[in-house]
PDB file of C-alpha atoms and ligand atoms in Angstrom:
ATOM      1  CA  MET A   1       0.353   0.359  -0.297  1.00  0.00           C
ATOM      2  CA  PRO A   2       1.620   3.374  -0.952  1.00  0.00           C
ATOM      3  CA  MET A   3       2.454   5.466   2.182  1.00  0.00           C
ATOM      4  CA  GLY A   4      -0.071   8.663   2.733  1.00  0.00           C
ATOM      5  CA  MET A   5       0.739  12.364   3.773  1.00  0.00           C
ATOM      6  CA  ALA A   6      -0.087  10.737   7.101  1.00  0.00           C
ATOM      7  CA  ASP A   7       2.070   8.223   7.158  1.00  0.00           C
ATOM      8  CA  ILE A   8       5.289  10.033   5.808  1.00  0.00           C
ATOM      9  CA  ALA A   9       4.618  12.332   8.937  1.00  0.00           C
ATOM     10  CA  GLU A  10       4.126   9.361  11.179  1.00  0.00           C
ATOM     11  CA  VAL A  11       7.903   8.143  10.306  1.00  0.00           C
ATOM     12  CA  LEU A  12       9.335  11.920   9.884  1.00  0.00           C
ATOM     13  CA  TRP A  13       7.825  12.426  13.745  1.00  0.00           C
ATOM     14  CA  ASN A  14       9.104   9.303  14.952  1.00  0.00           C
ATOM     15  CA  ASP A  15      12.766   9.561  13.693  1.00  0.00           C
ATOM     16  CA  PHE A  16      12.435  13.054  14.997  1.00  0.00           C
ATOM     17  CA  LEU A  17      11.746  12.152  18.550  1.00  0.00           C
ATOM     18  CA  GLN A  18      14.708   9.567  18.282  1.00  0.00           C
ATOM     19  CA  HIS A  19      17.182  11.911  17.305  1.00  0.00           C
ATOM     20  CA  ASN A  20      15.963  14.817  19.239  1.00  0.00           C
ATOM     21  CA  PRO A  21      15.347  15.476  22.623  1.00  0.00           C
ATOM     22  CA  ILE A  22      12.694  17.444  23.500  1.00  0.00           C
ATOM     23  CA  ASN A  23      11.454  19.749  26.108  1.00  0.00           C
ATOM     24  CA  PRO A  24       8.501  18.011  27.930  1.00  0.00           C
ATOM     25  CA  HIS A  25       6.679  21.331  27.525  1.00  0.00           C
ATOM     26  CA  TRP A  26       6.583  20.824  24.148  1.00  0.00           C
ATOM     27  CA  ALA A  27       5.326  17.221  24.174  1.00  0.00           C
ATOM     28  CA  ASN A  28       2.365  17.916  26.156  1.00  0.00           C
ATOM     29  CA  ARG A  29       1.241  20.990  24.271  1.00  0.00           C
ATOM     30  CA  ASP A  30       1.667  19.518  20.847  1.00  0.00           C
ATOM     31  CA  ARG A  31       0.224  16.002  20.908  1.00  0.00           C
ATOM     32  CA  PHE A  32      -2.615  15.295  18.399  1.00  0.00           C
ATOM     33  CA  VAL A  33      -4.187  12.503  16.659  1.00  0.00           C
ATOM     34  CA  LEU A  34      -2.995  11.782  13.197  1.00  0.00           C
ATOM     35  CA  SER A  35      -4.761  11.876  10.009  1.00  0.00           C
ATOM     36  CA  ASN A  36      -4.208  13.038   6.025  1.00  0.00           C
ATOM     37  CA  GLY A  37      -5.582  16.174   7.235  1.00  0.00           C
ATOM     38  CA  HIS A  38      -3.558  16.949  10.157  1.00  0.00           C
ATOM     39  CA  ALA A  39       0.100  15.793   8.287  1.00  0.00           C
ATOM     40  CA  SER A  40       0.810  19.309   7.105  1.00  0.00           C
ATOM     41  CA  MET A  41      -0.002  20.416  10.671  1.00  0.00           C
ATOM     42  CA  LEU A  42       2.307  18.019  11.924  1.00  0.00           C
ATOM     43  CA  LEU A  43       4.533  19.119   9.820  1.00  0.00           C
ATOM     44  CA  TYR A  44       4.641  22.459  11.088  1.00  0.00           C
ATOM     45  CA  SER A  45       4.619  21.434  14.471  1.00  0.00           C
ATOM     46  CA  MET A  46       7.794  19.270  13.594  1.00  0.00           C
ATOM     47  CA  LEU A  47       9.438  22.479  12.872  1.00  0.00           C
ATOM     48  CA  HIS A  48       8.072  24.212  16.278  1.00  0.00           C
ATOM     49  CA  LEU A  49       9.111  21.447  18.079  1.00  0.00           C
ATOM     50  CA  ALA A  50      12.818  21.637  16.452  1.00  0.00           C
ATOM     51  CA  GLY A  51      12.573  25.156  17.648  1.00  0.00           C
ATOM     52  CA  VAL A  52      12.217  26.808  14.334  1.00  0.00           C
ATOM     53  CA  LYS A  53      10.191  29.821  13.916  1.00  0.00           C
ATOM     54  CA  SER A  54       8.520  30.737  10.600  1.00  0.00           C
ATOM     55  CA  ASP A  55      11.319  33.353  10.428  1.00  0.00           C
ATOM     56  CA  GLY A  56      13.883  30.441  11.092  1.00  0.00           C
ATOM     57  CA  GLN A  57      14.519  31.795  14.342  1.00  0.00           C
ATOM     58  CA  ARG A  58      15.133  29.674  17.321  1.00  0.00           C
ATOM     59  CA  LYS A  59      12.232  29.538  19.480  1.00  0.00           C
ATOM     60  CA  GLU A  60      12.921  29.362  23.652  1.00  0.00           C
ATOM     61  CA  VAL A  61       9.953  28.682  26.147  1.00  0.00           C
ATOM     62  CA  THR A  62       8.464  31.662  27.380  1.00  0.00           C
ATOM     63  CA  LEU A  63       7.711  32.648  30.946  1.00  0.00           C
ATOM     64  CA  ASP A  64       3.680  32.246  29.716  1.00  0.00           C
ATOM     65  CA  GLU A  65       4.232  29.080  27.982  1.00  0.00           C
ATOM     66  CA  ILE A  66       5.903  27.544  31.410  1.00  0.00           C
ATOM     67  CA  LYS A  67       2.947  28.944  33.365  1.00  0.00           C
ATOM     68  CA  LYS A  68       0.666  27.438  31.564  1.00  0.00           C
ATOM     69  CA  ASP A  69       1.938  24.042  32.027  1.00  0.00           C
ATOM     70  CA  GLY A  70       2.386  25.134  35.770  1.00  0.00           C
ATOM     71  CA  LYS A  71       6.104  23.498  35.743  1.00  0.00           C
ATOM     72  CA  ILE A  72       9.094  24.382  35.245  1.00  0.00           C
ATOM     73  CA  ILE A  73      12.230  22.127  34.259  1.00  0.00           C
ATOM     74  CA  VAL A  74      14.889  23.019  36.121  1.00  0.00           C
ATOM     75  CA  ALA A  75      18.248  21.086  35.336  1.00  0.00           C
ATOM     76  CA  THR A  76      21.563  20.778  38.313  1.00  0.00           C
ATOM     77  CA  GLU A  77      24.304  18.396  38.331  1.00  0.00           C
ATOM     78  CA  GLY A  78      23.774  16.837  42.165  1.00  0.00           C
ATOM     79  CA  GLN A  79      27.475  15.877  42.669  1.00  0.00           C
ATOM     80  CA  PHE A  80      28.507  19.457  44.174  1.00  0.00           C
ATOM     81  CA  ALA A  81      27.700  19.215  47.835  1.00  0.00           C
ATOM     82  CA  PRO A  82      27.002  21.301  49.541  1.00  0.00           C
ATOM     83  CA  PHE A  83      25.309  22.861  46.840  1.00  0.00           C
ATOM     84  CA  ASN A  84      23.428  20.244  45.030  1.00  0.00           C
ATOM     85  CA  TYR A  85      23.852  16.804  45.665  1.00  0.00           C
ATOM     86  CA  PHE A  86      22.195  13.470  46.293  1.00  0.00           C
ATOM     87  CA  GLU A  87      21.422  12.379  50.053  1.00  0.00           C
ATOM     88  CA  GLY A  88      20.052   8.649  48.995  1.00  0.00           C
ATOM     89  CA  THR A  89      18.050   8.990  46.464  1.00  0.00           C
ATOM     90  CA  LYS A  90      17.042  12.792  47.259  1.00  0.00           C
ATOM     91  CA  LEU A  91      18.482  15.680  45.595  1.00  0.00           C
ATOM     92  CA  THR A  92      18.933  18.057  47.501  1.00  0.00           C
ATOM     93  CA  GLY A  93      21.699  21.298  48.462  1.00  0.00           C
ATOM     94  CA  PHE A  94      21.812  24.666  49.478  1.00  0.00           C
ATOM     95  CA  GLU A  95      20.871  25.679  45.777  1.00  0.00           C
ATOM     96  CA  VAL A  96      18.405  23.448  45.498  1.00  0.00           C
ATOM     97  CA  GLU A  97      16.679  24.436  48.061  1.00  0.00           C
ATOM     98  CA  VAL A  98      16.845  28.005  46.816  1.00  0.00           C
ATOM     99  CA  ALA A  99      15.558  27.354  43.883  1.00  0.00           C
ATOM    100  CA  GLU A 100      12.542  24.974  45.234  1.00  0.00           C
ATOM    101  CA  LEU A 101      11.778  28.107  47.134  1.00  0.00           C
ATOM    102  CA  VAL A 102      11.796  30.731  44.499  1.00  0.00           C
ATOM    103  CA  VAL A 103       9.898  29.077  42.114  1.00  0.00           C
ATOM    104  CA  LYS A 104       7.342  28.152  44.704  1.00  0.00           C
ATOM    105  CA  LYS A 105       7.464  32.133  44.881  1.00  0.00           C
ATOM    106  CA  MET A 106       6.826  32.258  41.025  1.00  0.00           C
ATOM    107  CA  GLY A 107       3.835  30.375  41.567  1.00  0.00           C
ATOM    108  CA  LEU A 108       5.259  27.139  39.602  1.00  0.00           C
ATOM    109  CA  LYS A 109       6.010  23.191  40.467  1.00  0.00           C
ATOM    110  CA  LEU A 110       9.604  22.438  39.673  1.00  0.00           C
ATOM    111  CA  GLU A 111      10.631  19.262  37.956  1.00  0.00           C
ATOM    112  CA  TRP A 112      14.152  18.664  38.255  1.00  0.00           C
ATOM    113  CA  LYS A 113      16.828  17.001  36.152  1.00  0.00           C
ATOM    114  CA  THR A 114      19.782  15.851  36.906  1.00  0.00           C
ATOM    115  CA  LEU A 115      22.959  15.464  34.604  1.00  0.00           C
ATOM    116  CA  GLY A 116      26.556  16.179  33.811  1.00  0.00           C
ATOM    117  CA  PHE A 117      28.009  19.294  34.513  1.00  0.00           C
ATOM    118  CA  ASP A 118      29.230  19.563  31.148  1.00  0.00           C
ATOM    119  CA  ALA A 119      25.815  19.046  29.785  1.00  0.00           C
ATOM    120  CA  LEU A 120      23.993  21.352  31.431  1.00  0.00           C
ATOM    121  CA  LEU A 121      24.308  24.951  29.803  1.00  0.00           C
ATOM    122  CA  THR A 122      24.338  23.240  25.965  1.00  0.00           C
ATOM    123  CA  GLY A 123      20.911  21.625  26.806  1.00  0.00           C
ATOM    124  CA  LEU A 124      19.988  25.188  28.159  1.00  0.00           C
ATOM    125  CA  GLY A 125      20.516  26.231  24.550  1.00  0.00           C
ATOM    126  CA  GLN A 126      18.556  23.503  22.973  1.00  0.00           C
ATOM    127  CA  ASP A 127      16.037  24.522  25.260  1.00  0.00           C
ATOM    128  CA  ARG A 128      15.982  20.909  26.781  1.00  0.00           C
ATOM    129  CA  TRP A 129      14.992  22.544  30.162  1.00  0.00           C
ATOM    130  CA  ASP A 130      14.059  26.153  31.407  1.00  0.00           C
ATOM    131  CA  MET A 131      16.398  26.800  33.797  1.00  0.00           C
ATOM    132  CA  VAL A 132      20.120  25.454  35.200  1.00  0.00           C
ATOM    133  CA  ILE A 133      21.253  26.379  38.509  1.00  0.00           C
ATOM    134  CA  ALA A 134      24.371  24.125  39.277  1.00  0.00           C
ATOM    135  CA  SER A 135      26.981  26.824  40.844  1.00  0.00           C
ATOM    136  CA  HIS A 136      28.163  28.400  37.283  1.00  0.00           C
ATOM    137  CA  GLY A 137      30.106  31.821  38.215  1.00  0.00           C
ATOM    138  CA  ILE A 138      29.315  34.268  35.460  1.00  0.00           C
ATOM    139  CA  THR A 139      32.220  34.666  32.934  1.00  0.00           C
ATOM    140  CA  GLU A 140      31.222  36.662  29.733  1.00  0.00           C
ATOM    141  CA  GLU A 141      32.261  33.604  27.909  1.00  0.00           C
ATOM    142  CA  ARG A 142      28.982  32.011  29.246  1.00  0.00           C
ATOM    143  CA  ALA A 143      27.134  35.010  28.505  1.00  0.00           C
ATOM    144  CA  LYS A 144      27.572  34.745  24.951  1.00  0.00           C
ATOM    145  CA  ALA A 145      25.624  31.224  25.068  1.00  0.00           C
ATOM    146  CA  VAL A 146      23.001  31.654  27.920  1.00  0.00           C
ATOM    147  CA  THR A 147      21.445  34.546  29.899  1.00  0.00           C
ATOM    148  CA  PHE A 148      22.427  34.715  33.882  1.00  0.00           C
ATOM    149  CA  THR A 149      19.635  35.639  36.406  1.00  0.00           C
ATOM    150  CA  SER A 150      21.060  37.757  39.575  1.00  0.00           C
ATOM    151  CA  PRO A 151      23.637  35.803  41.547  1.00  0.00           C
ATOM    152  CA  HIS A 152      22.305  33.477  44.772  1.00  0.00           C
ATOM    153  CA  TYR A 153      25.866  33.418  46.386  1.00  0.00           C
ATOM    154  CA  CYS A 154      29.272  34.766  45.686  1.00  0.00           C
ATOM    155  CA  SER A 155      32.518  32.248  46.175  1.00  0.00           C
ATOM    156  CA  GLY A 156      35.366  31.483  44.706  1.00  0.00           C
ATOM    157  CA  GLY A 157      38.238  29.017  43.340  1.00  0.00           C
ATOM    158  CA  ALA A 158      40.430  27.775  46.357  1.00  0.00           C
ATOM    159  CA  ILE A 159      43.619  25.801  46.246  1.00  0.00           C
ATOM    160  CA  VAL A 160      43.389  22.611  47.790  1.00  0.00           C
ATOM    161  CA  THR A 161      46.270  20.228  48.547  1.00  0.00           C
ATOM    162  CA  LYS A 162      48.433  17.915  51.050  1.00  0.00           C
ATOM    163  CA  ASN A 163      51.080  20.454  50.930  1.00  0.00           C
ATOM    164  CA  PRO A 164      51.018  23.524  52.862  1.00  0.00           C
ATOM    165  CA  ALA A 165      53.647  24.897  50.668  1.00  0.00           C
ATOM    166  CA  LEU A 166      50.923  25.425  47.479  1.00  0.00           C
ATOM    167  CA  LYS A 167      49.574  28.810  48.630  1.00  0.00           C
ATOM    168  CA  THR A 168      49.203  31.173  45.537  1.00  0.00           C
ATOM    169  CA  ALA A 169      49.444  30.394  41.498  1.00  0.00           C
ATOM    170  CA  ASN A 170      53.181  31.304  41.570  1.00  0.00           C
ATOM    171  CA  ASP A 171      53.605  28.178  43.666  1.00  0.00           C
ATOM    172  CA  LEU A 172      51.894  25.878  41.566  1.00  0.00           C
ATOM    173  CA  ALA A 173      54.110  26.415  38.670  1.00  0.00           C
ATOM    174  CA  GLY A 174      55.796  22.841  37.951  1.00  0.00           C
ATOM    175  CA  LYS A 175      52.566  21.249  39.607  1.00  0.00           C
ATOM    176  CA  VAL A 176      49.931  18.483  38.366  1.00  0.00           C
ATOM    177  CA  LEU A 177      46.233  20.505  39.172  1.00  0.00           C
ATOM    178  CA  ALA A 178      43.208  18.382  39.374  1.00  0.00           C
ATOM    179  CA  VAL A 179      39.387  20.414  38.276  1.00  0.00           C
ATOM    180  CA  GLN A 180      36.224  19.177  37.070  1.00  0.00           C
ATOM    181  CA  THR A 181      35.758  19.493  33.207  1.00  0.00           C
ATOM    182  CA  GLY A 182      33.742  22.852  32.101  1.00  0.00           C
ATOM    183  CA  SER A 183      34.064  24.466  35.267  1.00  0.00           C
ATOM    184  CA  SER A 184      35.623  27.592  35.990  1.00  0.00           C
ATOM    185  CA  TYR A 185      38.341  26.019  38.081  1.00  0.00           C
ATOM    186  CA  LEU A 186      39.402  24.366  34.619  1.00  0.00           C
ATOM    187  CA  ASP A 187      39.768  28.183  33.257  1.00  0.00           C
ATOM    188  CA  ALA A 188      41.566  29.437  35.886  1.00  0.00           C
ATOM    189  CA  ALA A 189      44.380  26.444  36.051  1.00  0.00           C
ATOM    190  CA  GLN A 190      45.256  26.664  32.767  1.00  0.00           C
ATOM    191  CA  LYS A 191      45.764  30.390  33.147  1.00  0.00           C
ATOM    192  CA  ILE A 192      48.420  29.445  35.804  1.00  0.00           C
ATOM    193  CA  LYS A 193      52.247  30.075  34.359  1.00  0.00           C
ATOM    194  CA  GLY A 194      54.457  27.125  34.333  1.00  0.00           C
ATOM    195  CA  VAL A 195      51.702  24.642  35.485  1.00  0.00           C
ATOM    196  CA  LYS A 196      53.257  21.136  34.503  1.00  0.00           C
ATOM    197  CA  GLU A 197      49.767  19.500  33.887  1.00  0.00           C
ATOM    198  CA  VAL A 198      45.861  20.088  34.331  1.00  0.00           C
ATOM    199  CA  LYS A 199      44.108  16.944  35.118  1.00  0.00           C
ATOM    200  CA  ASN A 200      40.062  17.435  34.127  1.00  0.00           C
ATOM    201  CA  PHE A 201      37.627  15.032  35.835  1.00  0.00           C
ATOM    202  CA  PRO A 202      33.550  15.071  34.842  1.00  0.00           C
ATOM    203  CA  LYS A 203      32.653  15.219  37.925  1.00  0.00           C
ATOM    204  CA  ASP A 204      34.347  17.626  41.254  1.00  0.00           C
ATOM    205  CA  PRO A 205      35.070  14.377  43.627  1.00  0.00           C
ATOM    206  CA  ASP A 206      36.896  12.894  41.357  1.00  0.00           C
ATOM    207  CA  ALA A 207      39.369  15.624  41.000  1.00  0.00           C
ATOM    208  CA  GLN A 208      39.422  15.422  44.771  1.00  0.00           C
ATOM    209  CA  ALA A 209      40.431  11.952  44.872  1.00  0.00           C
ATOM    210  CA  ALA A 210      43.231  12.206  42.103  1.00  0.00           C
ATOM    211  CA  VAL A 211      44.741  14.399  44.766  1.00  0.00           C
ATOM    212  CA  MET A 212      43.985  12.183  47.608  1.00  0.00           C
ATOM    213  CA  ALA A 213      45.851   9.106  45.742  1.00  0.00           C
ATOM    214  CA  GLY A 214      48.784  11.760  44.954  1.00  0.00           C
ATOM    215  CA  ARG A 215      47.804  11.293  41.065  1.00  0.00           C
ATOM    216  CA  ALA A 216      47.741  15.453  41.390  1.00  0.00           C
ATOM    217  CA  ASP A 217      49.844  17.765  43.752  1.00  0.00           C
ATOM    218  CA  ALA A 218      46.442  20.147  43.818  1.00  0.00           C
ATOM    219  CA  TRP A 219      42.965  20.559  43.446  1.00  0.00           C
ATOM    220  CA  ILE A 220      41.124  23.614  42.531  1.00  0.00           C
ATOM    221  CA  THR A 221      37.517  23.687  43.634  1.00  0.00           C
ATOM    222  CA  ASP A 222      34.249  26.108  45.006  1.00  0.00           C
ATOM    223  CA  LYS A 223      35.694  27.204  49.028  1.00  0.00           C
ATOM    224  CA  PHE A 224      32.566  26.137  50.481  1.00  0.00           C
ATOM    225  CA  VAL A 225      33.068  22.510  48.921  1.00  0.00           C
ATOM    226  CA  VAL A 226      36.279  22.479  50.426  1.00  0.00           C
ATOM    227  CA  MET A 227      34.792  23.668  53.936  1.00  0.00           C
ATOM    228  CA  ASP A 228      32.000  20.922  53.599  1.00  0.00           C
ATOM    229  CA  VAL A 229      34.983  18.244  52.975  1.00  0.00           C
ATOM    230  CA  LEU A 230      36.779  19.075  55.829  1.00  0.00           C
ATOM    231  CA  LYS A 231      33.849  19.196  57.856  1.00  0.00           C
ATOM    232  CA  THR A 232      32.459  15.812  56.747  1.00  0.00           C
ATOM    233  CA  GLN A 233      35.344  14.039  55.839  1.00  0.00           C
ATOM    234  CA  LYS A 234      38.066  12.771  58.258  1.00  0.00           C
ATOM    235  CA  ASN A 235      41.723  12.332  57.744  1.00  0.00           C
ATOM    236  CA  THR A 236      41.471  13.074  53.973  1.00  0.00           C
ATOM    237  CA  GLY A 237      44.997  14.590  54.458  1.00  0.00           C
ATOM    238  CA  LEU A 238      43.663  17.730  52.820  1.00  0.00           C
ATOM    239  CA  GLN A 239      43.820  21.786  53.537  1.00  0.00           C
ATOM    240  CA  ALA A 240      43.100  24.870  51.707  1.00  0.00           C
ATOM    241  CA  THR A 241      45.710  26.835  51.524  1.00  0.00           C
ATOM    242  CA  GLY A 242      44.568  29.804  49.308  1.00  0.00           C
ATOM    243  CA  MET A 243      42.389  31.552  47.277  1.00  0.00           C
ATOM    244  CA  LEU A 244      42.826  32.015  43.564  1.00  0.00           C
ATOM    245  CA  PHE A 245      40.088  34.146  42.148  1.00  0.00           C
ATOM    246  CA  VAL A 246      36.505  34.918  43.219  1.00  0.00           C
ATOM    247  CA  GLU A 247      33.199  34.534  41.454  1.00  0.00           C
ATOM    248  CA  LYS A 248      29.615  35.420  41.367  1.00  0.00           C
ATOM    249  CA  ILE A 249      27.346  32.519  41.036  1.00  0.00           C
ATOM    250  CA  ALA A 250      23.935  32.347  39.070  1.00  0.00           C
ATOM    251  CA  ALA A 251      21.001  30.282  37.879  1.00  0.00           C
ATOM    252  CA  ALA A 252      20.832  30.637  34.163  1.00  0.00           C
ATOM    253  CA  VAL A 253      18.096  30.705  31.144  1.00  0.00           C
ATOM    254  CA  GLY A 254      18.083  30.439  27.648  1.00  0.00           C
ATOM    255  CA  LYS A 255      19.918  33.295  25.954  1.00  0.00           C
ATOM    256  CA  GLY A 256      17.787  36.313  25.727  1.00  0.00           C
ATOM    257  CA  ASN A 257      14.552  34.768  27.604  1.00  0.00           C
ATOM    258  CA  GLN A 258      14.607  38.032  29.911  1.00  0.00           C
ATOM    259  CA  GLY A 259      10.977  37.447  30.935  1.00  0.00           C
ATOM    260  CA  LEU A 260      11.843  34.068  33.080  1.00  0.00           C
ATOM    261  CA  ALA A 261      14.977  35.439  34.286  1.00  0.00           C
ATOM    262  CA  ASP A 262      12.853  38.833  35.488  1.00  0.00           C
ATOM    263  CA  ALA A 263      10.143  36.743  36.876  1.00  0.00           C
ATOM    264  CA  TYR A 264      12.873  34.568  38.809  1.00  0.00           C
ATOM    265  CA  ASN A 265      15.150  37.675  39.735  1.00  0.00           C
ATOM    266  CA  LYS A 266      12.063  39.277  41.471  1.00  0.00           C
ATOM    267  CA  ALA A 267      11.632  36.195  43.170  1.00  0.00           C
ATOM    268  CA  LEU A 268      14.830  35.711  44.223  1.00  0.00           C
ATOM    269  CA  GLY A 269      14.899  39.083  45.427  1.00  0.00           C
ATOM    270  CA  GLU A 270      12.163  38.614  47.728  1.00  0.00           C
ATOM    271  CA  TYR A 271      13.479  35.433  49.031  1.00  0.00           C
ATOM    272  CA  MET A 272      17.029  37.568  49.518  1.00  0.00           C
ATOM    273  CA  ALA A 273      15.430  40.586  51.242  1.00  0.00           C
ATOM    274  CA  LYS A 274      15.577  40.530  55.039  1.00  0.00           C
ATOM    275  CA  GLY A 275      13.727  38.077  56.752  1.00  0.00           C
ATOM    276  CA  GLY A 276      13.012  36.702  53.363  1.00  0.00           C
ATOM    277  CA  GLY A 277      14.210  33.259  54.495  1.00  0.00           C
ATOM    278  CA  TYR A 278      17.714  33.242  52.958  1.00  0.00           C
ATOM    279  CA  GLU A 279      19.704  34.316  55.649  1.00  0.00           C
ATOM    280  CA  ALA A 280      18.391  31.239  57.554  1.00  0.00           C
ATOM    281  CA  LEU A 281      19.297  28.913  54.490  1.00  0.00           C
ATOM    282  CA  SER A 282      22.502  30.331  54.191  1.00  0.00           C
ATOM    283  CA  THR A 283      23.315  30.192  58.001  1.00  0.00           C
ATOM    284  CA  LYS A 284      22.235  26.202  58.073  1.00  0.00           C
ATOM    285  CA  TYR A 285      24.562  25.210  55.291  1.00  0.00           C
ATOM    286  CA  PHE A 286      27.871  27.695  55.698  1.00  0.00           C
ATOM    287  CA  ALA A 287      27.132  29.364  59.139  1.00  0.00           C
ATOM    288  CA  GLU A 288      27.739  32.291  57.410  1.00  0.00           C
ATOM    289  CA  ASP A 289      25.488  34.586  54.659  1.00  0.00           C
ATOM    290  CA  VAL A 290      27.085  33.788  51.638  1.00  0.00           C
ATOM    291  CA  ARG A 291      25.027  36.384  49.629  1.00  0.00           C
ATOM    292  CA  CYS A 292      27.527  38.819  47.486  1.00  0.00           C
ATOM    293  CA  LYS A 293      28.197  42.071  49.164  1.00  0.00           C
TER     294      LYS A 293
HETATM  295  N1  LIG B   1      31.680  27.472  40.074  1.00  0.00           N
HETATM  296  C1  LIG B   1      32.572  26.719  39.113  1.00  0.00           C
HETATM  297  C2  LIG B   1      32.315  27.015  37.846  1.00  0.00           C
HETATM  298  O1  LIG B   1      31.651  28.308  37.556  1.00  0.00           O
HETATM  299  C3  LIG B   1      32.071  25.403  39.291  1.00  0.00           C
HETATM  300  C4  LIG B   1      31.142  24.843  39.313  1.00  0.00           C
HETATM  301  C5  LIG B   1      30.403  23.533  39.190  1.00  0.00           C
HETATM  302  N2  LIG B   1      29.032  23.286  39.520  1.00  0.00           N
HETATM  303  C6  LIG B   1      29.150  21.461  39.407  1.00  0.00           C
HETATM  304  N3  LIG B   1      27.366  21.978  39.707  1.00  0.00           N
HETATM  305  N4  LIG B   1      29.887  20.792  39.856  1.00  0.00           N
HETATM  306  O2  LIG B   1      32.495  26.586  36.727  1.00  0.00           O
END
């Protein structure tokens, strides 16, 4: 039997779904029954799903669309304690709690996705999720690809080592450094003059393990991550010896999705205002207020 329009469309559709991870918002909105009459509509819809507007521009999920669905899809890593990590099967952490409280203020439900750190901003660019919160420092380079929200804390890259003599960037000449792939620590490590080797690891705890096992001289990571390690893990032999740089940490939305960023910023602003709850949460995790001063 010859293939009709609907058959062709269905084949294309299935092929499309196989090759294109789609944002569930679209999946919810664009489901309909196939018929010959619907075939051209489906082709149109496929372009829509692929994120192509009729003028050929990429289409983002707007705040209105998110509100209509009632839920925002937020991606994080889940391997960066105490900011985003798993307690058993439960995703938790300082910024996980911040996001949950802020999204609640926005009147939305939150659906978490957890992925490798390196995939997070890329997936945002493909509209696979609406927002990322995973301790990203605001950098010019990243800001070319995503829109950052207001920061939810300030921190920086610390030198963590078994060797107390390694206190500054100069001391790291001739040394082997361990950092997380795709992180600002990798960038910082690569800029240090005379470094012998920069080893990078998909997960930050693996960079820590490399230093503990003597396969690297120093681990560069967030200063609060080190504090947490020193508090929760005994006999690591590690110490934080110095700071390399400071950074403002923020969530990110798709490039130019200003409506969503504004709504998040407004709710975050309320949460971070005096008595809004932020200070208490910050004290619970860090025994200090970690907001940018
Ligand atoms: N703050 C660093 C950066 O901006 C590291 C972030 C790592 N986050 C994570 N979830 N592993 O790159």
